[in-house]
Amino acid sequence: MLEKRTPIPVTEAIDKCLKYAKYKSVTKKYYTDSLGDTLAEDIIATYDIPMFDKSPYDGFAIISESSEGATGDERKLFKVIDHIGAGHVSDVQLKDNEAVRIMTGAPIPKGADAVVMFEQTTPTEDGFTLRKTFTPGENISKQGEECKQGEIVIPKGTKITAGVIAVLATFSYEYVNVYQKPTVALIATGSELVEINEPLAPGKIRNSNGPMIASFCKAMDIEMKDYRVHGDDFDALYEVVRNALDAHDIVITTGGVSVGDFDFMPEIYNKLSAEVLFNKIAMRPGSVTTVAVSDDKFLFGLSGNPSACYTGFELYTKPVLRKMMGQNEVYPTVIKATLSEDFTKANPFTRFIRADLDYRNMKVAPSGFNKSNAVIAIAKSNSMIVLPGGTRGFKQGDTVDVLLTDLSCQDTLW
Ligand SMILES: Nc1nc2c(c(=O)[nH]1)N[C@H]1C(S)=C(S)[C@@H](COP(=O)(O)OP(=O)(O)OC[C@H]3O[C@@H](n4cnc5c(N)ncnc54)[C@H](O)[C@@H]3O)O[C@H]1N2
Ligand code: MOO
Ligand SMILES: [Mg+2]
């Protein structure tokens, strides 16, 4: 008898996965080697920034009171008594109508409380004149105005980007605690599959899911073992999956999760005594995407159909990978955009359509032939249109949800 599967909503399926996703252990890395990792500690300001009151301009430091009443007709005269660039400290104590010639980044001399830009002055023999009143604090970057010593400036769980590296350098985090990334095993299942350089005999097709998922792992800098293609032989496939599960945190398979005579994954989960979190989701494509857990390990049974495989990876595998590597932001980003062509098909389940989002005009359209078995539309997409289940007849001009994806792997370059 055919097993009856009960579909669950997409959001419930994502949350079921995330509930089981555990952080990996923490390791220390040299800060420039941590690009793309996730912070396992809060980054704390080790001093105020700026560290001292400083000049944001090339100009003159003055006592603001000395400029009081200055106008175009009644210019105030200042005498320059010292000259400093960034990295140097003036030891003069300013008096009325005195100024220090000061460059951007240099500390404000004692007594001064304003900075006049060169452009606001007219030179004289030993100084300059100016034509407006300056207020106390004008043109001064105050100590601690960006952050104060002891403040958490970047919280734990943040992905380390070039900007975060700049902050690590600023506060001398030469070695930083990051989460270890999970390791992945990748198995493409199906007796029809041949690799890129093998002959395409009748009935055979190329394995495209394997290289696609491998590329995601590569972009994420995740240690991945590619077990390549395995035919539909239960015992052999069971052995490969079992060994892969012993050696890795996550086993990703593609194909063999539906109800076909050679779809062996359900029976393999059973024999492994893995807990199946779900095997049917109210979505298209990828409704048969199956996720199982065994101890702290995950088995992602992605569908064989390329668009379904891709959608399953984006919706379930990516958030789990993000959580396991300690990231705070794990859910996909969904925005609104305007549909630029009609989409009249019925959507019994939530439908995900590989799509081309025009960011400039916030218009979106399917990125080509969009059935579950399509491969080209994946390559041409930068997003997925999300149409709710139980609807039909979306028209050009309708506002729709759009899930942002990133096949260029900029986002996933962790
Ligand atoms: N009676 C039913 N039949 C099917 C159902 C169903 O509910 N009842 N679900 C359909 C849906 S939806 C999908 S999606 C597929 C899922 O199939 P599987 O995950 O079991 O995958 P396979 O049967 O192994 O392959 C499906 C399809 O994809 C091609 N494929 C497989 N691996 C790759 C690969 N690595 N690269 C490229 N293409 C691949 C394979 O040749 C098949 O054409 O089941 C429906 N059937
Ligand atoms: O749900 Mo399947 O993945 O559409 O073809
Ligand atoms: Mg099948």
CSV table of C-alpha atoms and ligand atoms in Angstrom, one decimal:
chain,number,residue,atom,x,y,z
A,1,MET,CA,0.0,0.0,0.0
A,2,LEU,CA,1.2,3.4,-0.9
A,3,GLU,CA,2.2,5.4,2.2
A,4,LYS,CA,0.0,8.5,2.8
A,5,ARG,CA,2.0,11.6,3.2
A,6,THR,CA,0.5,14.7,5.0
A,7,PRO,CA,1.8,18.0,3.7
A,8,ILE,CA,2.8,20.7,6.2
A,9,PRO,CA,3.2,24.4,5.5
A,10,VAL,CA,6.6,25.8,4.3
A,11,THR,CA,7.1,28.0,7.4
A,12,GLU,CA,6.4,25.1,9.7
A,13,ALA,CA,8.8,22.9,7.8
A,14,ILE,CA,11.6,25.5,8.1
A,15,ASP,CA,11.0,25.9,11.8
A,16,LYS,CA,11.0,22.2,12.4
A,17,CYS,CA,14.5,22.0,10.8
A,18,LEU,CA,15.8,25.0,12.7
A,19,LYS,CA,14.7,23.5,16.0
A,20,TYR,CA,17.1,20.7,15.5
A,21,ALA,CA,20.0,22.7,14.2
A,22,LYS,CA,22.7,23.1,16.8
A,23,TYR,CA,25.8,25.4,16.8
A,24,LYS,CA,29.1,23.7,16.2
A,25,SER,CA,32.0,24.2,18.5
A,26,VAL,CA,34.0,27.5,18.7
A,27,THR,CA,37.5,27.9,17.3
A,28,LYS,CA,40.0,30.8,17.2
A,29,LYS,CA,41.1,32.3,13.9
A,30,TYR,CA,43.5,35.0,12.8
A,31,TYR,CA,41.3,37.9,12.1
A,32,THR,CA,41.9,38.3,8.4
A,33,ASP,CA,41.3,34.5,8.0
A,34,SER,CA,37.9,34.8,9.5
A,35,LEU,CA,36.2,36.5,6.5
A,36,GLY,CA,32.9,34.6,5.9
A,37,ASP,CA,32.8,33.0,9.3
A,38,THR,CA,30.4,33.9,12.1
A,39,LEU,CA,31.4,35.6,15.3
A,40,ALA,CA,31.2,33.4,18.4
A,41,GLU,CA,31.9,36.4,20.7
A,42,ASP,CA,30.6,39.9,21.0
A,43,ILE,CA,33.1,42.5,19.7
A,44,ILE,CA,33.5,45.1,22.4
A,45,ALA,CA,35.0,48.6,21.9
A,46,THR,CA,38.3,48.5,23.7
A,47,TYR,CA,38.4,52.4,23.7
A,48,ASP,CA,36.3,55.3,22.7
A,49,ILE,CA,36.1,56.2,19.1
A,50,PRO,CA,37.2,58.8,18.4
A,51,MET,CA,39.8,58.3,21.1
A,52,PHE,CA,40.2,62.1,21.5
A,53,ASP,CA,38.5,65.2,20.3
A,54,LYS,CA,39.8,65.6,16.7
A,55,SER,CA,39.6,67.8,13.7
A,56,PRO,CA,37.4,66.5,10.9
A,57,TYR,CA,38.8,69.1,8.5
A,58,ASP,CA,42.1,70.7,7.3
A,59,GLY,CA,41.9,74.2,8.8
A,60,PHE,CA,42.5,76.1,12.1
A,61,ALA,CA,41.6,75.3,15.7
A,62,ILE,CA,40.3,78.3,17.5
A,63,ILE,CA,38.5,79.4,20.7
A,64,SER,CA,34.9,79.9,19.3
A,65,GLU,CA,34.3,83.0,21.5
A,66,SER,CA,37.1,84.8,19.6
A,67,SER,CA,35.0,84.7,16.5
A,68,GLU,CA,31.9,86.2,18.1
A,69,GLY,CA,30.4,89.0,16.0
A,70,ALA,CA,32.5,88.3,12.9
A,71,THR,CA,30.8,89.4,9.6
A,72,GLY,CA,31.9,90.1,6.1
A,73,ASP,CA,32.4,93.8,7.0
A,74,GLU,CA,33.9,93.1,10.4
A,75,ARG,CA,36.2,90.2,10.0
A,76,LYS,CA,38.0,88.8,13.0
A,77,LEU,CA,41.8,88.4,12.9
A,78,PHE,CA,43.6,85.3,14.2
A,79,LYS,CA,47.3,84.6,14.7
A,80,VAL,CA,48.6,81.1,14.0
A,81,ILE,CA,50.9,80.0,16.8
A,82,ASP,CA,51.4,76.3,16.0
A,83,HIS,CA,51.0,73.8,13.1
A,84,ILE,CA,50.1,70.1,13.5
A,85,GLY,CA,49.2,67.2,11.2
A,86,ALA,CA,47.4,63.9,12.2
A,87,GLY,CA,49.5,61.8,14.5
A,88,HIS,CA,51.0,64.8,16.3
A,89,VAL,CA,49.9,66.6,19.4
A,90,SER,CA,50.3,70.4,19.9
A,91,ASP,CA,51.4,71.3,23.4
A,92,VAL,CA,50.3,75.0,23.1
A,93,GLN,CA,47.5,76.4,25.2
A,94,LEU,CA,45.4,78.7,23.0
A,95,LYS,CA,44.5,82.2,24.1
A,96,ASP,CA,42.0,84.6,22.6
A,97,ASN,CA,42.4,85.2,18.8
A,98,GLU,CA,45.1,82.6,18.5
A,99,ALA,CA,44.8,79.6,16.3
A,100,VAL,CA,46.6,76.3,15.6
A,101,ARG,CA,46.9,75.2,11.9
A,102,ILE,CA,45.5,71.7,12.2
A,103,MET,CA,45.0,68.9,9.7
A,104,THR,CA,42.2,66.3,9.5
A,105,GLY,CA,42.5,63.7,12.2
A,106,ALA,CA,44.8,65.7,14.5
A,107,PRO,CA,43.8,66.2,18.2
A,108,ILE,CA,42.2,69.5,19.1
A,109,PRO,CA,44.8,71.6,21.1
A,110,LYS,CA,44.1,72.6,24.7
A,111,GLY,CA,41.7,75.6,24.9
A,112,ALA,CA,40.4,75.3,21.4
A,113,ASP,CA,36.7,74.4,20.9
A,114,ALA,CA,36.0,74.9,17.2
A,115,VAL,CA,37.7,74.3,13.8
A,116,VAL,CA,37.5,76.7,10.9
A,117,MET,CA,38.0,75.1,7.4
A,118,PHE,CA,40.7,76.7,5.2
A,119,GLU,CA,37.9,77.6,2.8
A,120,GLN,CA,36.3,79.8,5.4
A,121,THR,CA,39.4,82.0,5.9
A,122,THR,CA,41.4,84.7,4.2
A,123,PRO,CA,45.1,84.5,4.8
A,124,THR,CA,47.1,87.3,6.4
A,125,GLU,CA,50.8,87.6,7.1
A,126,ASP,CA,50.9,85.5,10.3
A,127,GLY,CA,47.4,84.2,10.4
A,128,PHE,CA,43.9,84.6,8.8
A,129,THR,CA,40.6,86.4,9.1
A,130,LEU,CA,37.2,84.9,9.2
A,131,ARG,CA,33.7,86.3,8.6
A,132,LYS,CA,31.3,84.3,10.8
A,133,THR,CA,30.7,83.4,14.4
A,134,PHE,CA,31.6,79.8,15.3
A,135,THR,CA,29.7,78.0,18.1
A,136,PRO,CA,31.4,75.9,20.8
A,137,GLY,CA,32.0,72.4,19.4
A,138,GLU,CA,31.6,73.4,15.8
A,139,ASN,CA,33.5,71.2,13.4
A,140,ILE,CA,34.9,69.0,16.2
A,141,SER,CA,34.6,65.2,16.2
A,142,LYS,CA,34.0,64.5,19.8
A,143,GLN,CA,35.7,61.7,21.8
A,144,GLY,CA,33.3,58.7,21.9
A,145,GLU,CA,30.8,60.1,19.4
A,146,GLU,CA,30.8,56.8,17.4
A,147,CYS,CA,31.1,54.4,20.3
A,148,LYS,CA,32.2,54.3,24.0
A,149,GLN,CA,34.7,51.9,25.5
A,150,GLY,CA,32.9,48.7,26.7
A,151,GLU,CA,30.1,49.0,24.2
A,152,ILE,CA,29.1,45.9,22.2
A,153,VAL,CA,29.7,47.1,18.7
A,154,ILE,CA,29.2,43.9,16.8
A,155,PRO,CA,27.1,41.1,18.4
A,156,LYS,CA,28.0,37.4,18.4
A,157,GLY,CA,26.2,35.6,15.5
A,158,THR,CA,27.2,38.3,13.0
A,159,LYS,CA,28.6,37.1,9.7
A,160,ILE,CA,32.2,38.4,9.3
A,161,THR,CA,32.3,40.7,6.3
A,162,ALA,CA,35.0,43.1,5.1
A,163,GLY,CA,33.3,45.8,7.4
A,164,VAL,CA,33.5,43.5,10.4
A,165,ILE,CA,37.2,42.9,9.6
A,166,ALA,CA,37.7,46.7,9.8
A,167,VAL,CA,36.2,46.7,13.3
A,168,LEU,CA,38.3,43.7,14.4
A,169,ALA,CA,41.4,45.6,13.3
A,170,THR,CA,40.2,48.8,15.0
A,171,PHE,CA,39.9,47.1,18.4
A,172,SER,CA,42.9,44.8,18.0
A,173,TYR,CA,41.1,41.5,17.9
A,174,GLU,CA,44.1,39.8,16.3
A,175,TYR,CA,42.6,36.4,17.0
A,176,VAL,CA,38.8,36.1,17.1
A,177,ASN,CA,36.4,33.3,18.2
A,178,VAL,CA,34.3,32.0,15.4
A,179,TYR,CA,31.9,29.0,15.0
A,180,GLN,CA,33.2,25.9,13.2
A,181,LYS,CA,31.2,25.2,10.1
A,182,PRO,CA,29.3,22.0,9.7
A,183,THR,CA,30.7,19.4,7.2
A,184,VAL,CA,28.6,18.1,4.3
A,185,ALA,CA,28.4,14.9,2.4
A,186,LEU,CA,26.8,15.1,-1.0
A,187,ILE,CA,25.2,12.1,-2.8
A,188,ALA,CA,23.4,12.2,-6.1
A,189,THR,CA,21.1,9.2,-6.5
A,190,GLY,CA,19.7,7.7,-9.7
A,191,SER,CA,20.7,5.0,-12.1
A,192,GLU,CA,19.9,7.4,-15.0
A,193,LEU,CA,22.7,9.8,-13.9
A,194,VAL,CA,25.9,10.2,-15.8
A,195,GLU,CA,28.7,12.7,-15.0
A,196,ILE,CA,29.8,15.5,-17.3
A,197,ASN,CA,32.4,13.4,-19.3
A,198,GLU,CA,30.5,10.2,-19.6
A,199,PRO,CA,28.5,9.2,-22.8
A,200,LEU,CA,24.7,10.1,-22.7
A,201,ALA,CA,23.3,6.6,-23.5
A,202,PRO,CA,19.6,6.3,-24.2
A,203,GLY,CA,17.6,7.0,-21.0
A,204,LYS,CA,20.5,8.6,-19.3
A,205,ILE,CA,20.7,12.3,-18.1
A,206,ARG,CA,23.5,14.4,-16.8
A,207,ASN,CA,23.9,14.9,-13.1
A,208,SER,CA,23.3,18.6,-12.6
A,209,ASN,CA,22.1,18.7,-9.0
A,210,GLY,CA,25.4,17.4,-7.6
A,211,PRO,CA,27.6,20.1,-9.1
A,212,MET,CA,25.0,22.8,-8.2
A,213,ILE,CA,24.9,21.9,-4.5
A,214,ALA,CA,28.7,21.3,-4.5
A,215,SER,CA,29.0,24.9,-5.8
A,216,PHE,CA,26.9,26.3,-3.0
A,217,CYS,CA,29.1,24.5,-0.4
A,218,LYS,CA,32.2,25.7,-2.1
A,219,ALA,CA,31.0,29.3,-2.0
A,220,MET,CA,30.2,28.9,1.7
A,221,ASP,CA,33.7,27.5,2.3
A,222,ILE,CA,32.1,24.4,3.8
A,223,GLU,CA,34.1,21.2,3.9
A,224,MET,CA,32.2,18.9,1.6
A,225,LYS,CA,32.8,15.4,0.4
A,226,ASP,CA,31.3,14.7,-2.9
A,227,TYR,CA,30.2,11.0,-3.1
A,228,ARG,CA,29.1,11.7,-6.6
A,229,VAL,CA,26.5,9.5,-8.4
A,230,HIS,CA,25.0,6.4,-6.9
A,231,GLY,CA,22.6,4.1,-8.8
A,232,ASP,CA,19.3,2.8,-7.4
A,233,ASP,CA,20.7,-0.2,-5.6
A,234,PHE,CA,19.2,-0.2,-2.1
A,235,ASP,CA,22.0,-2.0,-0.2
A,236,ALA,CA,24.8,-0.1,-1.9
A,237,LEU,CA,23.0,3.3,-1.4
A,238,TYR,CA,22.3,2.5,2.3
A,239,GLU,CA,26.0,1.8,2.9
A,240,VAL,CA,27.1,5.0,1.3
A,241,VAL,CA,24.5,7.1,3.2
A,242,ARG,CA,25.4,5.4,6.5
A,243,ASN,CA,29.1,6.0,6.0
A,244,ALA,CA,28.5,9.5,5.0
A,245,LEU,CA,26.4,10.1,8.1
A,246,ASP,CA,29.1,8.7,10.3
A,247,ALA,CA,31.7,11.1,8.8
A,248,HIS,CA,29.7,14.3,8.4
A,249,ASP,CA,27.2,16.6,10.1
A,250,ILE,CA,24.9,16.9,7.2
A,251,VAL,CA,24.2,14.4,4.4
A,252,ILE,CA,22.5,15.9,1.3
A,253,THR,CA,21.1,13.5,-1.2
A,254,THR,CA,19.3,14.4,-4.4
A,255,GLY,CA,16.6,12.2,-5.9
A,256,GLY,CA,14.8,9.1,-4.7
A,257,VAL,CA,12.5,10.7,-2.1
A,258,SER,CA,9.2,10.3,-3.8
A,259,VAL,CA,7.0,7.2,-4.1
A,260,GLY,CA,8.6,5.5,-7.1
A,261,ASP,CA,9.7,1.9,-7.1
A,262,PHE,CA,13.4,3.0,-7.0
A,263,ASP,CA,12.9,5.9,-4.6
A,264,PHE,CA,14.9,4.3,-1.8
A,265,MET,CA,15.5,7.2,0.5
A,266,PRO,CA,12.4,6.8,2.7
A,267,GLU,CA,13.4,3.1,3.4
A,268,ILE,CA,17.0,4.2,4.1
A,269,TYR,CA,15.8,6.7,6.7
A,270,ASN,CA,13.8,3.9,8.2
A,271,LYS,CA,16.7,1.5,8.3
A,272,LEU,CA,18.9,4.2,9.8
A,273,SER,CA,16.3,4.8,12.5
A,274,ALA,CA,16.5,8.5,11.6
A,275,GLU,CA,13.6,10.7,12.7
A,276,VAL,CA,11.8,12.0,9.7
A,277,LEU,CA,10.7,15.6,10.4
A,278,PHE,CA,8.5,15.8,7.3
A,279,ASN,CA,8.3,14.1,3.9
A,280,LYS,CA,5.6,16.3,2.3
A,281,ILE,CA,5.5,20.1,2.2
A,282,ALA,CA,2.6,22.2,0.9
A,283,MET,CA,4.8,23.7,-1.8
A,284,ARG,CA,5.6,23.4,-5.5
A,285,PRO,CA,8.1,22.4,-6.6
A,286,GLY,CA,9.8,20.2,-4.0
A,287,SER,CA,6.7,18.9,-2.3
A,288,VAL,CA,8.5,15.6,-1.5
A,289,THR,CA,11.5,17.2,0.0
A,290,THR,CA,12.3,15.2,3.1
A,291,VAL,CA,14.3,16.1,6.1
A,292,ALA,CA,15.4,13.6,8.8
A,293,VAL,CA,17.6,13.9,11.8
A,294,SER,CA,19.8,11.4,13.6
A,295,ASP,CA,21.4,12.6,16.8
A,296,ASP,CA,22.6,16.1,15.9
A,297,LYS,CA,23.0,15.2,12.3
A,298,PHE,CA,20.8,16.1,9.3
A,299,LEU,CA,19.7,14.2,6.3
A,300,PHE,CA,18.4,16.5,3.6
A,301,GLY,CA,16.5,14.4,1.0
A,302,LEU,CA,16.3,16.9,-1.8
A,303,SER,CA,14.1,16.1,-4.8
A,304,GLY,CA,15.7,14.9,-8.0
A,305,ASN,CA,14.0,17.4,-10.2
A,306,PRO,CA,16.5,20.3,-10.5
A,307,SER,CA,14.2,23.2,-9.7
A,308,ALA,CA,12.7,21.3,-6.8
A,309,CYS,CA,16.2,20.4,-5.6
A,310,TYR,CA,17.3,24.0,-5.8
A,311,THR,CA,14.2,25.2,-4.0
A,312,GLY,CA,14.6,22.7,-1.2
A,313,PHE,CA,18.2,23.7,-0.7
A,314,GLU,CA,17.3,27.4,-0.5
A,315,LEU,CA,14.3,27.0,1.8
A,316,TYR,CA,15.5,24.3,4.2
A,317,THR,CA,19.2,23.5,3.9
A,318,LYS,CA,20.5,27.1,3.8
A,319,PRO,CA,18.8,28.2,7.0
A,320,VAL,CA,20.1,25.1,8.8
A,321,LEU,CA,23.6,25.7,7.6
A,322,ARG,CA,23.3,29.3,8.7
A,323,LYS,CA,22.1,28.3,12.1
A,324,MET,CA,24.7,25.6,12.6
A,325,MET,CA,27.4,28.1,11.7
A,326,GLY,CA,26.1,30.4,14.4
A,327,GLN,CA,24.4,33.1,12.4
A,328,ASN,CA,21.7,35.3,13.9
A,329,GLU,CA,20.1,35.9,10.5
A,330,VAL,CA,18.9,32.5,9.1
A,331,TYR,CA,15.6,33.1,7.3
A,332,PRO,CA,15.4,34.0,3.7
A,333,THR,CA,14.5,37.6,2.9
A,334,VAL,CA,11.1,38.2,1.4
A,335,ILE,CA,10.2,41.5,-0.2
A,336,LYS,CA,7.3,42.8,-2.3
A,337,ALA,CA,7.5,43.6,-6.0
A,338,THR,CA,5.2,44.1,-9.0
A,339,LEU,CA,4.5,41.2,-11.3
A,340,SER,CA,5.4,42.3,-14.9
A,341,GLU,CA,3.5,39.5,-16.6
A,342,ASP,CA,0.3,37.4,-16.0
A,343,PHE,CA,0.7,34.1,-14.2
A,344,THR,CA,-2.6,32.3,-14.6
A,345,LYS,CA,-1.8,28.8,-13.3
A,346,ALA,CA,-3.6,27.5,-10.2
A,347,ASN,CA,-1.5,27.2,-7.0
A,348,PRO,CA,-2.9,24.3,-5.0
A,349,PHE,CA,0.2,24.6,-2.8
A,350,THR,CA,2.5,27.6,-2.1
A,351,ARG,CA,4.3,28.1,-5.4
A,352,PHE,CA,7.9,29.1,-5.8
A,353,ILE,CA,8.8,30.4,-9.2
A,354,ARG,CA,12.4,31.0,-10.2
A,355,ALA,CA,12.3,34.6,-11.2
A,356,ASP,CA,14.2,37.6,-12.5
A,357,LEU,CA,13.7,40.6,-10.2
A,358,ASP,CA,14.5,44.0,-11.7
A,359,TYR,CA,15.8,45.8,-8.6
A,360,ARG,CA,15.7,49.2,-10.2
A,361,ASN,CA,12.0,49.1,-10.8
A,362,MET,CA,11.0,46.4,-8.3
A,363,LYS,CA,9.3,44.4,-11.1
A,364,VAL,CA,9.5,40.6,-11.2
A,365,ALA,CA,8.8,37.9,-13.8
A,366,PRO,CA,9.5,34.2,-14.1
A,367,SER,CA,13.0,33.6,-15.4
A,368,GLY,CA,12.0,31.1,-18.1
A,369,PHE,CA,10.4,27.7,-18.4
A,370,ASN,CA,9.5,26.9,-14.9
A,371,LYS,CA,8.5,23.3,-14.3
A,372,SER,CA,10.0,21.3,-11.5
A,373,ASN,CA,12.4,19.6,-13.9
A,374,ALA,CA,13.7,23.0,-15.4
A,375,VAL,CA,17.3,23.8,-15.0
A,376,ILE,CA,17.9,26.9,-17.2
A,377,ALA,CA,15.5,29.1,-15.3
A,378,ILE,CA,17.5,28.5,-12.1
A,379,ALA,CA,20.6,29.9,-13.8
A,380,LYS,CA,18.7,33.0,-15.0
A,381,SER,CA,17.1,33.7,-11.6
A,382,ASN,CA,18.0,36.1,-8.8
A,383,SER,CA,14.9,35.5,-6.7
A,384,MET,CA,11.7,33.4,-6.4
A,385,ILE,CA,8.2,34.6,-6.7
A,386,VAL,CA,6.1,33.2,-3.9
A,387,LEU,CA,2.4,32.7,-4.6
A,388,PRO,CA,0.2,31.5,-1.7
A,389,GLY,CA,-1.5,28.2,-1.9
A,390,GLY,CA,-5.2,28.2,-2.8
A,391,THR,CA,-4.9,31.0,-5.3
A,392,ARG,CA,-4.9,31.4,-9.1
A,393,GLY,CA,-4.9,34.1,-11.7
A,394,PHE,CA,-2.2,36.6,-10.8
A,395,LYS,CA,-2.1,39.5,-13.2
A,396,GLN,CA,0.5,41.8,-14.5
A,397,GLY,CA,0.6,44.8,-12.0
A,398,ASP,CA,-0.3,42.6,-9.0
A,399,THR,CA,2.0,42.9,-5.9
A,400,VAL,CA,3.6,39.6,-5.0
A,401,ASP,CA,6.0,38.3,-2.4
A,402,VAL,CA,9.6,37.8,-3.7
A,403,LEU,CA,12.2,35.7,-1.9
A,404,LEU,CA,15.7,36.9,-2.6
A,405,THR,CA,18.2,34.3,-3.7
A,406,ASP,CA,21.8,34.7,-4.7
A,407,LEU,CA,23.2,32.3,-7.2
A,408,SER,CA,26.3,34.5,-7.6
A,409,CYS,CA,26.9,33.3,-4.0
A,410,GLN,CA,27.9,36.8,-2.8
A,411,ASP,CA,25.5,36.3,0.1
A,412,THR,CA,26.6,32.8,0.8
A,413,LEU,CA,30.3,33.7,0.6
A,414,TRP,CA,30.6,33.2,4.4
B,1,LIG,N1,3.1,9.0,-8.0
B,1,LIG,C1,3.8,10.1,-7.7
B,1,LIG,N2,4.8,10.5,-8.5
B,1,LIG,C2,5.6,11.5,-8.2
B,1,LIG,C3,5.2,12.3,-7.1
B,1,LIG,C4,4.1,12.0,-6.3
B,1,LIG,O1,3.8,12.7,-5.3
B,1,LIG,N3,3.4,10.8,-6.6
B,1,LIG,N4,5.9,13.5,-6.8
B,1,LIG,C5,6.6,14.1,-8.0
B,1,LIG,C6,7.4,15.2,-7.6
B,1,LIG,S1,6.5,16.5,-7.0
B,1,LIG,C7,8.7,15.2,-7.7
B,1,LIG,S2,9.6,16.6,-7.4
B,1,LIG,C8,9.4,14.0,-8.1
B,1,LIG,C9,10.5,13.8,-7.0
B,1,LIG,O2,11.2,12.7,-7.4
B,1,LIG,P1,12.4,12.1,-6.5
B,1,LIG,O3,12.9,13.1,-5.5
B,1,LIG,O4,12.1,10.8,-6.1
B,1,LIG,O5,13.6,12.1,-7.6
B,1,LIG,P2,13.9,11.0,-8.7
B,1,LIG,O6,12.7,10.2,-8.9
B,1,LIG,O7,15.2,10.4,-8.4
B,1,LIG,O8,14.1,12.0,-9.9
B,1,LIG,C10,13.1,12.9,-10.4
B,1,LIG,C11,13.6,13.5,-11.7
B,1,LIG,O9,14.8,14.3,-11.5
B,1,LIG,C12,15.8,13.8,-12.3
B,1,LIG,N5,17.1,13.8,-11.5
B,1,LIG,C13,17.4,13.1,-10.5
B,1,LIG,N6,18.6,13.4,-10.0
B,1,LIG,C14,19.1,14.3,-10.8
B,1,LIG,C15,20.4,15.0,-10.8
B,1,LIG,N7,21.3,14.7,-9.9
B,1,LIG,N8,20.6,15.9,-11.8
B,1,LIG,C16,19.6,16.2,-12.7
B,1,LIG,N9,18.4,15.6,-12.7
B,1,LIG,C17,18.1,14.6,-11.8
B,1,LIG,C18,15.5,12.4,-12.6
B,1,LIG,O10,16.1,11.9,-13.8
B,1,LIG,C19,13.9,12.5,-12.7
B,1,LIG,O11,13.6,12.9,-14.0
B,1,LIG,O12,8.6,12.9,-8.2
B,1,LIG,C20,7.4,13.1,-8.8
B,1,LIG,N10,6.7,11.9,-8.9
B,2,MOO,O1,6.9,19.0,-6.0
B,2,MOO,MO1,7.7,18.3,-7.3
B,2,MOO,O2,9.1,18.9,-6.7
B,2,MOO,O3,6.9,19.7,-8.0
B,2,MOO,O4,7.9,18.3,-9.0
B,3,MG,MG,11.4,9.4,-7.8
